[in-house]
Amino acid sequence: MKKKHRDEEELRKLMNRLNRIEGQVRGVKKMLEEEQYCVDILTQVSAIQAALNAFNKELLSSHIHSCVVEEIQKGNTDVVDELCESIKKLMK
């Protein structure tokens, strides 16, 4: 399994985003338990999806600027195919 060292700032940003998303998911669970209106829950789920998309954009950008560039500089162009496959999965 490949690993990626992240500097403290990048790690902090990504973790903060995930913590907010986790809180949003807990909020939706609470809304269900409290029998809140379906449209209100759907609105919150939509916000979670937007937050996950923002997380993916940030992580993908970091990946391209670091991992992909480093591998191409080493002569490993297979990383471009890997990137294309990752983007396809994200765009489903």
Short mmCIF file of C-alpha atoms in Angstrom, two decimals:
data_model
loop_
_atom_site.label_atom_id
_atom_site.label_comp_id
_atom_site.label_asym_id
_atom_site.label_seq_id
_atom_site.Cartn_x
_atom_site.Cartn_y
_atom_site.Cartn_z
CA MET A 1 0.00 0.00 0.00
CA LYS A 2 1.33 3.40 -0.96
CA LYS A 3 1.69 6.10 1.68
CA LYS A 4 1.80 9.89 1.50
CA HIS A 5 3.34 12.16 4.11
CA ARG A 6 1.31 15.35 4.52
CA ASP A 7 2.61 18.52 6.08
CA GLU A 8 0.84 19.73 9.21
CA GLU A 9 -1.15 22.44 7.41
CA GLU A 10 -2.55 20.09 4.75
CA LEU A 11 -3.37 17.44 7.34
CA ARG A 12 -5.08 20.00 9.58
CA LYS A 13 -7.22 21.33 6.72
CA LEU A 14 -8.30 17.88 5.59
CA MET A 15 -9.03 16.70 9.13
CA ASN A 16 -11.07 19.84 9.86
CA ARG A 17 -13.16 19.21 6.75
CA LEU A 18 -13.75 15.59 7.74
CA ASN A 19 -14.64 16.57 11.30
CA ARG A 20 -17.27 19.00 9.98
CA ILE A 21 -18.66 16.31 7.66
CA GLU A 22 -18.77 13.86 10.54
CA GLY A 23 -20.73 16.40 12.57
CA GLN A 24 -23.14 16.93 9.69
CA VAL A 25 -23.75 13.16 9.44
CA ARG A 26 -24.43 12.98 13.18
CA GLY A 27 -26.86 15.87 12.71
CA VAL A 28 -28.76 13.96 10.02
CA LYS A 29 -28.97 10.90 12.27
CA LYS A 30 -30.42 13.11 15.00
CA MET A 31 -32.89 14.60 12.54
CA LEU A 32 -34.10 11.08 11.70
CA GLU A 33 -34.43 10.18 15.37
CA GLU A 34 -36.41 13.39 15.94
CA GLU A 35 -38.69 12.55 12.99
CA GLN A 36 -37.88 15.76 11.16
CA TYR A 37 -39.37 16.53 7.76
CA CYS A 38 -37.92 14.60 4.79
CA VAL A 39 -37.09 17.69 2.72
CA ASP A 40 -35.12 19.18 5.62
CA ILE A 41 -33.11 15.98 5.93
CA LEU A 42 -32.52 15.85 2.17
CA THR A 43 -31.24 19.43 2.31
CA GLN A 44 -28.71 18.44 4.97
CA VAL A 45 -27.63 15.37 2.98
CA SER A 46 -27.08 17.62 -0.03
CA ALA A 47 -24.85 19.83 2.13
CA ILE A 48 -22.87 16.74 3.18
CA GLN A 49 -22.39 15.76 -0.46
CA ALA A 50 -21.16 19.27 -1.26
CA ALA A 51 -18.74 19.12 1.68
CA LEU A 52 -17.41 15.74 0.48
CA ASN A 53 -16.96 17.16 -3.01
CA ALA A 54 -14.97 20.07 -1.55
CA PHE A 55 -12.83 17.59 0.40
CA ASN A 56 -12.21 15.57 -2.78
CA LYS A 57 -11.25 18.69 -4.74
CA GLU A 58 -8.73 19.73 -2.10
CA LEU A 59 -7.23 16.25 -1.80
CA LEU A 60 -7.11 15.77 -5.58
CA SER A 61 -5.38 19.10 -6.08
CA SER A 62 -2.80 18.21 -3.45
CA HIS A 63 -2.31 14.80 -5.04
CA ILE A 64 -1.68 16.30 -8.48
CA HIS A 65 0.73 18.94 -7.17
CA SER A 66 2.74 16.48 -5.11
CA CYS A 67 2.40 12.77 -5.86
CA VAL A 68 1.69 13.03 -9.59
CA VAL A 69 4.38 15.64 -10.24
CA GLU A 70 6.96 13.67 -8.25
CA GLU A 71 6.22 10.44 -10.09
CA ILE A 72 6.35 12.11 -13.51
CA GLN A 73 9.67 13.71 -12.59
CA LYS A 74 10.95 10.21 -11.76
CA GLY A 75 9.84 9.08 -15.21
CA ASN A 76 6.80 7.13 -14.03
CA THR A 77 4.05 8.19 -16.41
CA ASP A 78 1.77 5.34 -15.23
CA VAL A 79 0.67 7.75 -12.54
CA VAL A 80 -1.27 9.67 -15.22
CA ASP A 81 -3.40 6.59 -15.93
CA GLU A 82 -3.95 6.16 -12.20
CA LEU A 83 -5.01 9.80 -11.95
CA CYS A 84 -7.44 9.43 -14.87
CA GLU A 85 -9.02 6.37 -13.24
CA SER A 86 -9.35 8.24 -9.94
CA ILE A 87 -11.06 11.14 -11.66
CA LYS A 88 -13.47 8.75 -13.43
CA LYS A 89 -14.43 7.24 -10.07
CA LEU A 90 -14.98 10.69 -8.55
CA MET A 91 -17.21 11.75 -11.42
CA LYS A 92 -19.68 8.84 -11.19
#
